mmCIF file with all atom_site columns, C-alpha atoms in Angstrom:
data_model
loop_
_atom_site.group_PDB
_atom_site.id
_atom_site.type_symbol
_atom_site.label_atom_id
_atom_site.label_alt_id
_atom_site.label_comp_id
_atom_site.label_asym_id
_atom_site.label_entity_id
_atom_site.label_seq_id
_atom_site.pdbx_PDB_ins_code
_atom_site.Cartn_x
_atom_site.Cartn_y
_atom_site.Cartn_z
_atom_site.occupancy
_atom_site.B_iso_or_equiv
_atom_site.pdbx_formal_charge
_atom_site.auth_seq_id
_atom_site.auth_comp_id
_atom_site.auth_asym_id
_atom_site.auth_atom_id
_atom_site.pdbx_PDB_model_num
ATOM 1   C CA . MET A 1 1   ? 0.000   0.000   0.000   1.00 0.00 ? 6   MET A CA 1
ATOM 2   C CA . GLY A 1 2   ? 2.866   2.336   0.782   1.00 0.00 ? 7   GLY A CA 1
ATOM 3   C CA . GLU A 1 3   ? 4.100   1.975   -2.797  1.00 0.00 ? 8   GLU A CA 1
ATOM 4   C CA . ALA A 1 4   ? 0.638   2.827   -4.137  1.00 0.00 ? 9   ALA A CA 1
ATOM 5   C CA . ILE A 1 5   ? 0.503   6.018   -2.050  1.00 0.00 ? 10  ILE A CA 1
ATOM 6   C CA . ALA A 1 6   ? 4.035   7.117   -2.895  1.00 0.00 ? 11  ALA A CA 1
ATOM 7   C CA . SER A 1 7   ? 3.458   6.539   -6.615  1.00 0.00 ? 12  SER A CA 1
ATOM 8   C CA . GLY A 1 8   ? 0.499   8.933   -6.602  1.00 0.00 ? 13  GLY A CA 1
ATOM 9   C CA . LYS A 1 9   ? -2.170  6.302   -7.194  1.00 0.00 ? 14  LYS A CA 1
ATOM 10  C CA . PRO A 1 10  ? -5.521  8.041   -6.570  1.00 0.00 ? 15  PRO A CA 1
ATOM 11  C CA . LEU A 1 11  ? -6.898  6.787   -3.257  1.00 0.00 ? 16  LEU A CA 1
ATOM 12  C CA . ASP A 1 12  ? -10.155 8.007   -1.752  1.00 0.00 ? 17  ASP A CA 1
ATOM 13  C CA . ARG A 1 13  ? -9.345  7.036   1.838   1.00 0.00 ? 18  ARG A CA 1
ATOM 14  C CA . ILE A 1 14  ? -7.608  4.410   3.941   1.00 0.00 ? 19  ILE A CA 1
ATOM 15  C CA . TYR A 1 15  ? -9.358  2.288   6.576   1.00 0.00 ? 20  TYR A CA 1
ATOM 16  C CA . VAL A 1 16  ? -7.212  1.168   9.509   1.00 0.00 ? 21  VAL A CA 1
ATOM 17  C CA . ASP A 1 17  ? -8.167  -1.290  12.243  1.00 0.00 ? 22  ASP A CA 1
ATOM 18  C CA . THR A 1 18  ? -8.458  0.587   15.537  1.00 0.00 ? 23  THR A CA 1
ATOM 19  C CA . LYS A 1 19  ? -6.314  -2.114  17.159  1.00 0.00 ? 24  LYS A CA 1
ATOM 20  C CA . ALA A 1 20  ? -3.654  -2.298  14.417  1.00 0.00 ? 25  ALA A CA 1
ATOM 21  C CA . HIS A 1 21  ? -0.151  -1.112  15.243  1.00 0.00 ? 26  HIS A CA 1
ATOM 22  C CA . GLY A 1 22  ? 3.433   -1.517  14.118  1.00 0.00 ? 27  GLY A CA 1
ATOM 23  C CA . LYS A 1 23  ? 5.946   0.150   11.829  1.00 0.00 ? 28  LYS A CA 1
ATOM 24  C CA . ASN A 1 24  ? 4.066   -0.641  8.607   1.00 0.00 ? 29  ASN A CA 1
ATOM 25  C CA . ILE A 1 25  ? 0.870   0.939   9.920   1.00 0.00 ? 30  ILE A CA 1
ATOM 26  C CA . ASP A 1 26  ? 2.799   3.989   11.179  1.00 0.00 ? 31  ASP A CA 1
ATOM 27  C CA . ASP A 1 27  ? 4.517   4.404   7.806   1.00 0.00 ? 32  ASP A CA 1
ATOM 28  C CA . ILE A 1 28  ? 1.195   4.204   5.964   1.00 0.00 ? 33  ILE A CA 1
ATOM 29  C CA . LYS A 1 29  ? -0.311  6.854   8.258   1.00 0.00 ? 34  LYS A CA 1
ATOM 30  C CA . LYS A 1 30  ? 2.636   9.186   7.635   1.00 0.00 ? 35  LYS A CA 1
ATOM 31  C CA . LEU A 1 31  ? 2.450   8.702   3.873   1.00 0.00 ? 36  LEU A CA 1
ATOM 32  C CA . ALA A 1 32  ? -1.309  9.248   3.898   1.00 0.00 ? 37  ALA A CA 1
ATOM 33  C CA . ALA A 1 33  ? -0.885  12.514  5.829   1.00 0.00 ? 38  ALA A CA 1
ATOM 34  C CA . ARG A 1 34  ? 1.813   13.671  3.400   1.00 0.00 ? 39  ARG A CA 1
ATOM 35  C CA . HIS A 1 35  ? -0.380  12.983  0.371   1.00 0.00 ? 40  HIS A CA 1
ATOM 36  C CA . GLY A 1 36  ? -3.627  14.304  1.881   1.00 0.00 ? 41  GLY A CA 1
ATOM 37  C CA . ILE A 1 37  ? -5.403  10.953  1.998   1.00 0.00 ? 42  ILE A CA 1
ATOM 38  C CA . PRO A 1 38  ? -7.959  10.651  4.847   1.00 0.00 ? 43  PRO A CA 1
ATOM 39  C CA . VAL A 1 39  ? -7.460  7.792   7.311   1.00 0.00 ? 44  VAL A CA 1
ATOM 40  C CA . ASN A 1 40  ? -10.522 6.299   8.994   1.00 0.00 ? 45  ASN A CA 1
ATOM 41  C CA . TYR A 1 41  ? -10.039 4.166   12.121  1.00 0.00 ? 46  TYR A CA 1
ATOM 42  C CA . VAL A 1 42  ? -12.637 1.396   12.112  1.00 0.00 ? 47  VAL A CA 1
ATOM 43  C CA . PRO A 1 43  ? -13.392 -1.953  13.805  1.00 0.00 ? 48  PRO A CA 1
ATOM 44  C CA . VAL A 1 44  ? -11.940 -5.010  12.090  1.00 0.00 ? 49  VAL A CA 1
ATOM 45  C CA . ALA A 1 45  ? -15.473 -6.039  11.093  1.00 0.00 ? 50  ALA A CA 1
ATOM 46  C CA . LYS A 1 46  ? -15.563 -3.053  8.720   1.00 0.00 ? 51  LYS A CA 1
ATOM 47  C CA . LEU A 1 47  ? -12.326 -4.188  7.087   1.00 0.00 ? 52  LEU A CA 1
ATOM 48  C CA . ASN A 1 48  ? -13.614 -7.750  6.801   1.00 0.00 ? 53  ASN A CA 1
ATOM 49  C CA . SER A 1 49  ? -16.710 -6.456  4.992   1.00 0.00 ? 54  SER A CA 1
ATOM 50  C CA . PHE A 1 50  ? -14.510 -5.551  2.011   1.00 0.00 ? 55  PHE A CA 1
ATOM 51  C CA . ASN A 1 51  ? -13.892 -9.291  1.463   1.00 0.00 ? 56  ASN A CA 1
ATOM 52  C CA . ILE A 1 52  ? -10.141 -8.818  1.090   1.00 0.00 ? 57  ILE A CA 1
ATOM 53  C CA . GLU A 1 53  ? -7.978  -11.656 2.336   1.00 0.00 ? 58  GLU A CA 1
ATOM 54  C CA . ASN A 1 54  ? -4.938  -10.896 4.505   1.00 0.00 ? 59  ASN A CA 1
ATOM 55  C CA . HIS A 1 55  ? -5.653  -7.169  4.784   1.00 0.00 ? 60  HIS A CA 1
ATOM 56  C CA . ASP A 1 56  ? -3.349  -6.958  7.846   1.00 0.00 ? 61  ASP A CA 1
ATOM 57  C CA . GLY A 1 57  ? -5.546  -4.320  9.467   1.00 0.00 ? 62  GLY A CA 1
ATOM 58  C CA . CYS A 1 58  ? -5.461  -1.835  6.607   1.00 0.00 ? 63  CYS A CA 1
ATOM 59  C CA . VAL A 1 59  ? -7.536  -1.368  3.439   1.00 0.00 ? 64  VAL A CA 1
ATOM 60  C CA . ALA A 1 60  ? -7.241  1.389   0.828   1.00 0.00 ? 65  ALA A CA 1
ATOM 61  C CA . GLN A 1 61  ? -10.195 2.469   -1.269  1.00 0.00 ? 66  GLN A CA 1
ATOM 62  C CA . ILE A 1 62  ? -9.314  3.536   -4.811  1.00 0.00 ? 67  ILE A CA 1
ATOM 63  C CA . SER A 1 63  ? -10.728 6.922   -5.733  1.00 0.00 ? 68  SER A CA 1
ATOM 64  C CA . LYS A 1 64  ? -13.324 7.150   -8.490  1.00 0.00 ? 69  LYS A CA 1
ATOM 65  C CA . VAL A 1 65  ? -12.489 10.827  -9.084  1.00 0.00 ? 70  VAL A CA 1
ATOM 66  C CA . GLN A 1 66  ? -9.221  12.727  -9.465  1.00 0.00 ? 71  GLN A CA 1
ATOM 67  C CA . TYR A 1 67  ? -8.923  15.331  -6.711  1.00 0.00 ? 72  TYR A CA 1
ATOM 68  C CA . GLN A 1 68  ? -7.398  18.712  -7.566  1.00 0.00 ? 73  GLN A CA 1
ATOM 69  C CA . ASP A 1 69  ? -5.343  21.120  -5.482  1.00 0.00 ? 74  ASP A CA 1
ATOM 70  C CA . LEU A 1 70  ? -7.433  24.160  -4.519  1.00 0.00 ? 75  LEU A CA 1
ATOM 71  C CA . GLN A 1 71  ? -4.772  26.809  -5.118  1.00 0.00 ? 76  GLN A CA 1
ATOM 72  C CA . GLU A 1 72  ? -3.800  25.315  -8.452  1.00 0.00 ? 77  GLU A CA 1
ATOM 73  C CA . THR A 1 73  ? -7.455  25.256  -9.477  1.00 0.00 ? 78  THR A CA 1
ATOM 74  C CA . ILE A 1 74  ? -7.968  28.895  -8.473  1.00 0.00 ? 79  ILE A CA 1
ATOM 75  C CA . SER A 1 75  ? -4.855  29.941  -10.384 1.00 0.00 ? 80  SER A CA 1
ATOM 76  C CA . PHE A 1 76  ? -5.923  27.970  -13.468 1.00 0.00 ? 81  PHE A CA 1
ATOM 77  C CA . VAL A 1 77  ? -9.354  29.655  -13.546 1.00 0.00 ? 82  VAL A CA 1
ATOM 78  C CA . VAL A 1 78  ? -7.899  33.146  -13.024 1.00 0.00 ? 83  VAL A CA 1
ATOM 79  C CA . GLU A 1 79  ? -5.267  32.605  -15.712 1.00 0.00 ? 84  GLU A CA 1
ATOM 80  C CA . SER A 1 80  ? -8.000  31.522  -18.123 1.00 0.00 ? 85  SER A CA 1
ATOM 81  C CA . GLY A 1 81  ? -9.554  34.977  -17.739 1.00 0.00 ? 86  GLY A CA 1
ATOM 82  C CA . GLU A 1 82  ? -12.763 33.878  -16.015 1.00 0.00 ? 87  GLU A CA 1
ATOM 83  C CA . ALA A 1 83  ? -14.215 34.957  -12.678 1.00 0.00 ? 88  ALA A CA 1
ATOM 84  C CA . PRO A 1 84  ? -13.894 31.945  -10.350 1.00 0.00 ? 89  PRO A CA 1
ATOM 85  C CA . LEU A 1 85  ? -17.097 30.203  -9.293  1.00 0.00 ? 90  LEU A CA 1
ATOM 86  C CA . PHE A 1 86  ? -16.801 27.510  -6.628  1.00 0.00 ? 91  PHE A CA 1
ATOM 87  C CA . LEU A 1 87  ? -19.299 25.433  -4.701  1.00 0.00 ? 92  LEU A CA 1
ATOM 88  C CA . ILE A 1 88  ? -18.559 24.384  -1.100  1.00 0.00 ? 93  ILE A CA 1
ATOM 89  C CA . LEU A 1 89  ? -20.452 21.367  0.278   1.00 0.00 ? 94  LEU A CA 1
ATOM 90  C CA . ASP A 1 90  ? -20.689 21.272  4.074   1.00 0.00 ? 95  ASP A CA 1
ATOM 91  C CA . GLY A 1 91  ? -22.107 18.146  5.714   1.00 0.00 ? 96  GLY A CA 1
ATOM 92  C CA . ILE A 1 92  ? -23.988 16.838  2.689   1.00 0.00 ? 97  ILE A CA 1
ATOM 93  C CA . THR A 1 93  ? -23.938 13.053  3.010   1.00 0.00 ? 98  THR A CA 1
ATOM 94  C CA . ASP A 1 94  ? -26.659 11.821  0.635   1.00 0.00 ? 99  ASP A CA 1
ATOM 95  C CA . ILE A 1 95  ? -24.857 10.678  -2.517  1.00 0.00 ? 100 ILE A CA 1
ATOM 96  C CA . ARG A 1 96  ? -27.990 11.258  -4.589  1.00 0.00 ? 101 ARG A CA 1
ATOM 97  C CA . ASN A 1 97  ? -27.931 14.916  -3.600  1.00 0.00 ? 102 ASN A CA 1
ATOM 98  C CA . ILE A 1 98  ? -24.195 15.122  -4.253  1.00 0.00 ? 103 ILE A CA 1
ATOM 99  C CA . GLY A 1 99  ? -24.593 13.522  -7.671  1.00 0.00 ? 104 GLY A CA 1
ATOM 100 C CA . GLY A 1 100 ? -27.447 15.837  -8.602  1.00 0.00 ? 105 GLY A CA 1
ATOM 101 C CA . ILE A 1 101 ? -25.539 18.877  -7.352  1.00 0.00 ? 106 ILE A CA 1
ATOM 102 C CA . ALA A 1 102 ? -22.460 17.923  -9.385  1.00 0.00 ? 107 ALA A CA 1
ATOM 103 C CA . ARG A 1 103 ? -24.591 17.522  -12.499 1.00 0.00 ? 108 ARG A CA 1
ATOM 104 C CA . THR A 1 104 ? -26.165 20.957  -12.080 1.00 0.00 ? 109 THR A CA 1
ATOM 105 C CA . ALA A 1 105 ? -22.842 22.546  -11.121 1.00 0.00 ? 110 ALA A CA 1
ATOM 106 C CA . TYR A 1 106 ? -21.148 21.256  -14.268 1.00 0.00 ? 111 TYR A CA 1
ATOM 107 C CA . CYS A 1 107 ? -24.011 22.445  -16.473 1.00 0.00 ? 112 CYS A CA 1
ATOM 108 C CA . SER A 1 108 ? -24.078 25.928  -14.913 1.00 0.00 ? 113 SER A CA 1
ATOM 109 C CA . GLY A 1 109 ? -20.388 26.763  -15.148 1.00 0.00 ? 114 GLY A CA 1
ATOM 110 C CA . VAL A 1 110 ? -19.053 25.973  -11.665 1.00 0.00 ? 115 VAL A CA 1
ATOM 111 C CA . HIS A 1 111 ? -15.282 25.628  -11.907 1.00 0.00 ? 116 HIS A CA 1
ATOM 112 C CA . ALA A 1 112 ? -14.840 23.310  -8.922  1.00 0.00 ? 117 ALA A CA 1
ATOM 113 C CA . ILE A 1 113 ? -16.652 21.691  -6.007  1.00 0.00 ? 118 ILE A CA 1
ATOM 114 C CA . ILE A 1 114 ? -14.885 21.916  -2.655  1.00 0.00 ? 119 ILE A CA 1
ATOM 115 C CA . ILE A 1 115 ? -15.494 19.130  -0.130  1.00 0.00 ? 120 ILE A CA 1
ATOM 116 C CA . PRO A 1 116 ? -13.995 18.265  3.268   1.00 0.00 ? 121 PRO A CA 1
ATOM 117 C CA . GLU A 1 117 ? -12.117 15.038  3.970   1.00 0.00 ? 122 GLU A CA 1
ATOM 118 C CA . ARG A 1 118 ? -14.819 13.986  6.434   1.00 0.00 ? 123 ARG A CA 1
ATOM 119 C CA . GLY A 1 119 ? -18.524 14.618  6.832   1.00 0.00 ? 124 GLY A CA 1
ATOM 120 C CA . VAL A 1 120 ? -19.462 14.333  3.178   1.00 0.00 ? 125 VAL A CA 1
ATOM 121 C CA . GLY A 1 121 ? -20.905 11.434  1.207   1.00 0.00 ? 126 GLY A CA 1
ATOM 122 C CA . ALA A 1 122 ? -18.439 9.156   -0.584  1.00 0.00 ? 127 ALA A CA 1
ATOM 123 C CA . LEU A 1 123 ? -17.826 10.002  -4.232  1.00 0.00 ? 128 LEU A CA 1
ATOM 124 C CA . ASN A 1 124 ? -18.249 6.383   -5.255  1.00 0.00 ? 129 ASN A CA 1
ATOM 125 C CA . GLU A 1 125 ? -19.698 4.651   -8.314  1.00 0.00 ? 130 GLU A CA 1
ATOM 126 C CA . ASP A 1 126 ? -23.271 5.347   -7.155  1.00 0.00 ? 131 ASP A CA 1
ATOM 127 C CA . ALA A 1 127 ? -22.548 9.068   -6.783  1.00 0.00 ? 132 ALA A CA 1
ATOM 128 C CA . ILE A 1 128 ? -20.916 9.175   -10.226 1.00 0.00 ? 133 ILE A CA 1
ATOM 129 C CA . LEU A 1 129 ? -23.898 7.343   -11.732 1.00 0.00 ? 134 LEU A CA 1
ATOM 130 C CA . THR A 1 130 ? -26.326 9.777   -10.098 1.00 0.00 ? 135 THR A CA 1
ATOM 131 C CA . SER A 1 131 ? -24.288 12.678  -11.453 1.00 0.00 ? 136 SER A CA 1
ATOM 132 C CA . ALA A 1 132 ? -24.508 11.213  -14.986 1.00 0.00 ? 137 ALA A CA 1
ATOM 133 C CA . GLY A 1 133 ? -20.719 11.321  -15.067 1.00 0.00 ? 138 GLY A CA 1
ATOM 134 C CA . ALA A 1 134 ? -20.419 14.989  -14.066 1.00 0.00 ? 139 ALA A CA 1
ATOM 135 C CA . LEU A 1 135 ? -18.254 14.095  -11.053 1.00 0.00 ? 140 LEU A CA 1
ATOM 136 C CA . GLU A 1 136 ? -15.627 12.844  -13.492 1.00 0.00 ? 141 GLU A CA 1
ATOM 137 C CA . LYS A 1 137 ? -15.736 16.064  -15.535 1.00 0.00 ? 142 LYS A CA 1
ATOM 138 C CA . ILE A 1 138 ? -15.849 18.837  -12.930 1.00 0.00 ? 143 ILE A CA 1
ATOM 139 C CA . ALA A 1 139 ? -12.856 19.614  -10.706 1.00 0.00 ? 144 ALA A CA 1
ATOM 140 C CA . ILE A 1 140 ? -13.208 18.287  -7.140  1.00 0.00 ? 145 ILE A CA 1
ATOM 141 C CA . CYS A 1 141 ? -11.006 19.870  -4.465  1.00 0.00 ? 146 CYS A CA 1
ATOM 142 C CA . ARG A 1 142 ? -10.848 17.826  -1.253  1.00 0.00 ? 147 ARG A CA 1
ATOM 143 C CA . VAL A 1 143 ? -9.493  19.786  1.713   1.00 0.00 ? 148 VAL A CA 1
ATOM 144 C CA . ASN A 1 144 ? -8.744  18.833  5.310   1.00 0.00 ? 149 ASN A CA 1
ATOM 145 C CA . SER A 1 145 ? -10.470 21.979  6.584   1.00 0.00 ? 150 SER A CA 1
ATOM 146 C CA . LEU A 1 146 ? -13.225 24.057  5.004   1.00 0.00 ? 151 LEU A CA 1
ATOM 147 C CA . MET A 1 147 ? -12.207 26.910  7.305   1.00 0.00 ? 152 MET A CA 1
ATOM 148 C CA . LYS A 1 148 ? -8.700  26.928  5.803   1.00 0.00 ? 153 LYS A CA 1
ATOM 149 C CA . ALA A 1 149 ? -10.157 26.564  2.312   1.00 0.00 ? 154 ALA A CA 1
ATOM 150 C CA . ILE A 1 150 ? -12.229 29.711  2.840   1.00 0.00 ? 155 ILE A CA 1
ATOM 151 C CA . ASP A 1 151 ? -9.120  31.532  4.080   1.00 0.00 ? 156 ASP A CA 1
ATOM 152 C CA . GLU A 1 152 ? -7.359  30.469  0.875   1.00 0.00 ? 157 GLU A CA 1
ATOM 153 C CA . LEU A 1 153 ? -10.282 31.676  -1.225  1.00 0.00 ? 158 LEU A CA 1
ATOM 154 C CA . HIS A 1 154 ? -10.218 35.023  0.567   1.00 0.00 ? 159 HIS A CA 1
ATOM 155 C CA . LEU A 1 155 ? -6.470  35.377  -0.035  1.00 0.00 ? 160 LEU A CA 1
ATOM 156 C CA . ASN A 1 156 ? -7.180  34.931  -3.736  1.00 0.00 ? 161 ASN A CA 1
ATOM 157 C CA . GLY A 1 157 ? -9.889  37.589  -3.782  1.00 0.00 ? 162 GLY A CA 1
ATOM 158 C CA . VAL A 1 158 ? -12.796 35.150  -3.923  1.00 0.00 ? 163 VAL A CA 1
ATOM 159 C CA . LYS A 1 159 ? -15.888 36.269  -2.015  1.00 0.00 ? 164 LYS A CA 1
ATOM 160 C CA . VAL A 1 160 ? -17.670 33.549  0.000   1.00 0.00 ? 165 VAL A CA 1
ATOM 161 C CA . LEU A 1 161 ? -21.463 33.566  0.248   1.00 0.00 ? 166 LEU A CA 1
ATOM 162 C CA . ALA A 1 162 ? -23.584 31.281  2.411   1.00 0.00 ? 167 ALA A CA 1
ATOM 163 C CA . SER A 1 163 ? -27.050 29.985  1.595   1.00 0.00 ? 168 SER A CA 1
ATOM 164 C CA . GLU A 1 164 ? -29.108 30.535  4.742   1.00 0.00 ? 169 GLU A CA 1
ATOM 165 C CA . MET A 1 165 ? -32.920 30.397  4.817   1.00 0.00 ? 170 MET A CA 1
ATOM 166 C CA . LYS A 1 166 ? -33.122 33.040  7.568   1.00 0.00 ? 171 LYS A CA 1
ATOM 167 C CA . ALA A 1 167 ? -30.908 35.582  5.803   1.00 0.00 ? 172 ALA A CA 1
ATOM 168 C CA . ASP A 1 168 ? -32.281 39.051  5.043   1.00 0.00 ? 173 ASP A CA 1
ATOM 169 C CA . LYS A 1 169 ? -30.974 39.262  1.476   1.00 0.00 ? 174 LYS A CA 1
ATOM 170 C CA . ASN A 1 170 ? -32.618 37.370  -1.386  1.00 0.00 ? 175 ASN A CA 1
ATOM 171 C CA . VAL A 1 171 ? -30.493 35.337  -3.788  1.00 0.00 ? 176 VAL A CA 1
ATOM 172 C CA . PHE A 1 172 ? -31.244 37.626  -6.746  1.00 0.00 ? 177 PHE A CA 1
ATOM 173 C CA . GLU A 1 173 ? -29.916 40.624  -4.777  1.00 0.00 ? 178 GLU A CA 1
ATOM 174 C CA . CYS A 1 174 ? -26.386 39.164  -4.699  1.00 0.00 ? 179 CYS A CA 1
ATOM 175 C CA . ASN A 1 175 ? -23.693 39.999  -7.215  1.00 0.00 ? 180 ASN A CA 1
ATOM 176 C CA . PHE A 1 176 ? -22.530 36.666  -8.596  1.00 0.00 ? 181 PHE A CA 1
ATOM 177 C CA . LYS A 1 177 ? -20.555 38.200  -11.460 1.00 0.00 ? 182 LYS A CA 1
ATOM 178 C CA . GLU A 1 178 ? -17.562 38.727  -9.206  1.00 0.00 ? 183 GLU A CA 1
ATOM 179 C CA . PRO A 1 179 ? -15.267 35.861  -8.108  1.00 0.00 ? 184 PRO A CA 1
ATOM 180 C CA . CYS A 1 180 ? -17.282 33.895  -5.562  1.00 0.00 ? 185 CYS A CA 1
ATOM 181 C CA . ALA A 1 181 ? -17.793 30.627  -3.733  1.00 0.00 ? 186 ALA A CA 1
ATOM 182 C CA . ILE A 1 182 ? -21.175 29.460  -2.464  1.00 0.00 ? 187 ILE A CA 1
ATOM 183 C CA . ILE A 1 183 ? -21.554 27.352  0.680   1.00 0.00 ? 188 ILE A CA 1
ATOM 184 C CA . MET A 1 184 ? -24.385 24.815  0.767   1.00 0.00 ? 189 MET A CA 1
ATOM 185 C CA . GLY A 1 185 ? -25.142 23.061  4.059   1.00 0.00 ? 190 GLY A CA 1
ATOM 186 C CA . SER A 1 186 ? -27.123 19.941  4.885   1.00 0.00 ? 191 SER A CA 1
ATOM 187 C CA . GLU A 1 187 ? -30.900 20.063  5.176   1.00 0.00 ? 192 GLU A CA 1
ATOM 188 C CA . GLU A 1 188 ? -30.730 18.800  8.765   1.00 0.00 ? 193 GLU A CA 1
ATOM 189 C CA . LYS A 1 189 ? -27.979 20.932  10.297  1.00 0.00 ? 194 LYS A CA 1
ATOM 190 C CA . GLY A 1 190 ? -27.419 23.722  7.809   1.00 0.00 ? 195 GLY A CA 1
ATOM 191 C CA . ILE A 1 191 ? -23.996 25.333  7.520   1.00 0.00 ? 196 ILE A CA 1
ATOM 192 C CA . TYR A 1 192 ? -21.492 24.873  10.341  1.00 0.00 ? 197 TYR A CA 1
ATOM 193 C CA . PRO A 1 193 ? -21.702 28.062  12.493  1.00 0.00 ? 198 PRO A CA 1
ATOM 194 C CA . ALA A 1 194 ? -17.958 28.770  12.275  1.00 0.00 ? 199 ALA A CA 1
ATOM 195 C CA . LEU A 1 195 ? -18.157 28.714  8.464   1.00 0.00 ? 200 LEU A CA 1
ATOM 196 C CA . MET A 1 196 ? -21.211 30.937  8.524   1.00 0.00 ? 201 MET A CA 1
ATOM 197 C CA . LYS A 1 197 ? -19.325 33.408  10.704  1.00 0.00 ? 202 LYS A CA 1
ATOM 198 C CA . ILE A 1 198 ? -16.468 33.880  8.232   1.00 0.00 ? 203 ILE A CA 1
ATOM 199 C CA . ALA A 1 199 ? -18.676 34.043  5.129   1.00 0.00 ? 204 ALA A CA 1
ATOM 200 C CA . ASP A 1 200 ? -18.710 37.465  3.480   1.00 0.00 ? 205 ASP A CA 1
ATOM 201 C CA . ASP A 1 201 ? -22.462 37.505  2.948   1.00 0.00 ? 206 ASP A CA 1
ATOM 202 C CA . LYS A 1 202 ? -25.604 35.426  3.425   1.00 0.00 ? 207 LYS A CA 1
ATOM 203 C CA . PHE A 1 203 ? -28.635 35.045  1.208   1.00 0.00 ? 208 PHE A CA 1
ATOM 204 C CA . LYS A 1 204 ? -31.879 33.106  1.046   1.00 0.00 ? 209 LYS A CA 1
ATOM 205 C CA . ILE A 1 205 ? -34.182 31.684  -1.585  1.00 0.00 ? 210 ILE A CA 1
ATOM 206 C CA . PRO A 1 206 ? -37.523 33.428  -1.004  1.00 0.00 ? 211 PRO A CA 1
ATOM 207 C CA . MET A 1 207 ? -40.478 31.097  -0.502  1.00 0.00 ? 212 MET A CA 1
ATOM 208 C CA . LYS A 1 208 ? -44.146 31.964  -0.797  1.00 0.00 ? 213 LYS A CA 1
ATOM 209 C CA . GLU A 1 209 ? -45.162 29.432  1.848   1.00 0.00 ? 214 GLU A CA 1
ATOM 210 C CA . ASP A 1 210 ? -43.535 28.971  5.245   1.00 0.00 ? 215 ASP A CA 1
ATOM 211 C CA . PHE A 1 211 ? -41.677 25.646  5.197   1.00 0.00 ? 216 PHE A CA 1
ATOM 212 C CA . ASP A 1 212 ? -38.674 24.095  6.930   1.00 0.00 ? 217 ASP A CA 1
ATOM 213 C CA . SER A 1 213 ? -36.322 24.022  3.954   1.00 0.00 ? 218 SER A CA 1
ATOM 214 C CA . LEU A 1 214 ? -35.867 23.091  0.332   1.00 0.00 ? 219 LEU A CA 1
ATOM 215 C CA . ASN A 1 215 ? -34.075 19.948  -0.755  1.00 0.00 ? 220 ASN A CA 1
ATOM 216 C CA . VAL A 1 216 ? -30.389 20.914  -0.935  1.00 0.00 ? 221 VAL A CA 1
ATOM 217 C CA . GLY A 1 217 ? -30.009 19.628  -4.475  1.00 0.00 ? 222 GLY A CA 1
ATOM 218 C CA . VAL A 1 218 ? -33.026 21.609  -5.659  1.00 0.00 ? 223 VAL A CA 1
ATOM 219 C CA . ALA A 1 219 ? -31.879 24.715  -3.758  1.00 0.00 ? 224 ALA A CA 1
ATOM 220 C CA . THR A 1 220 ? -28.415 24.481  -5.290  1.00 0.00 ? 225 THR A CA 1
ATOM 221 C CA . GLY A 1 221 ? -29.929 24.277  -8.749  1.00 0.00 ? 226 GLY A CA 1
ATOM 222 C CA . MET A 1 222 ? -32.065 27.374  -8.156  1.00 0.00 ? 227 MET A CA 1
ATOM 223 C CA . ILE A 1 223 ? -29.060 29.325  -6.878  1.00 0.00 ? 228 ILE A CA 1
ATOM 224 C CA . LEU A 1 224 ? -26.715 28.269  -9.667  1.00 0.00 ? 229 LEU A CA 1
ATOM 225 C CA . TYR A 1 225 ? -29.163 29.197  -12.372 1.00 0.00 ? 230 TYR A CA 1
ATOM 226 C CA . GLU A 1 226 ? -29.463 32.668  -10.853 1.00 0.00 ? 231 GLU A CA 1
ATOM 227 C CA . VAL A 1 227 ? -25.664 32.802  -10.987 1.00 0.00 ? 232 VAL A CA 1
ATOM 228 C CA . MET A 1 228 ? -25.644 31.663  -14.610 1.00 0.00 ? 233 MET A CA 1
ATOM 229 C CA . LYS A 1 229 ? -28.319 34.173  -15.531 1.00 0.00 ? 234 LYS A CA 1
ATOM 230 C CA . GLN A 1 230 ? -26.165 36.980  -14.155 1.00 0.00 ? 235 GLN A CA 1
ATOM 231 C CA . ARG A 1 231 ? -23.002 35.694  -15.852 1.00 0.00 ? 236 ARG A CA 1
ATOM 232 C CA . ILE A 1 232 ? -24.401 35.050  -19.321 1.00 0.00 ? 237 ILE A CA 1
ATOM 233 C CA . LYS A 1 233 ? -23.095 37.742  -21.661 1.00 0.00 ? 238 LYS A CA 1
#
């Protein structure tokens, strides 16, 4: 496994038995940290469920998508002469929503989707199928901290806006022509408060009837088509 990591083989994450120890395990952890590959500590029953013989307390899951470096992606978009448009997914675990969001994002001109290492649904074959292949076409930036990712966006002059149903401003009152990133939170918990605090602005989708919330995939589509409407020349 160490050779696979060192060679740059795309790995989604590594599962390690909570009771596993030894030099090989320590070396794999260090390599994973160096290459930005998440390590999940799980009971041995989880490892056995992969039906891999002689896993020695460690199983790597091959990535179905190619993750991109955030700064390199920002620089590429800027150098192409376009105003960056990013989508940040916070706590969205339903792969059907993720697939649908990726499909809409690709069709509406989003340059990259930013996801955290943990707390987001796996970008597996089912997610790719739901996205109709969009997850393989749009840039995906996986970061170890969304807080740090927002700091990096700010340093590059990218404004960060949060979708919040209790916000005062309506979505069509925002200026999406400028470089921006949009945070979408889960339907159950919304956006993590610390992320909301460092966002530059908040907006809502107005609703005629009082209701808890819109489906996050549907809401994302409504927002991104407002963005596209503003950006179409």
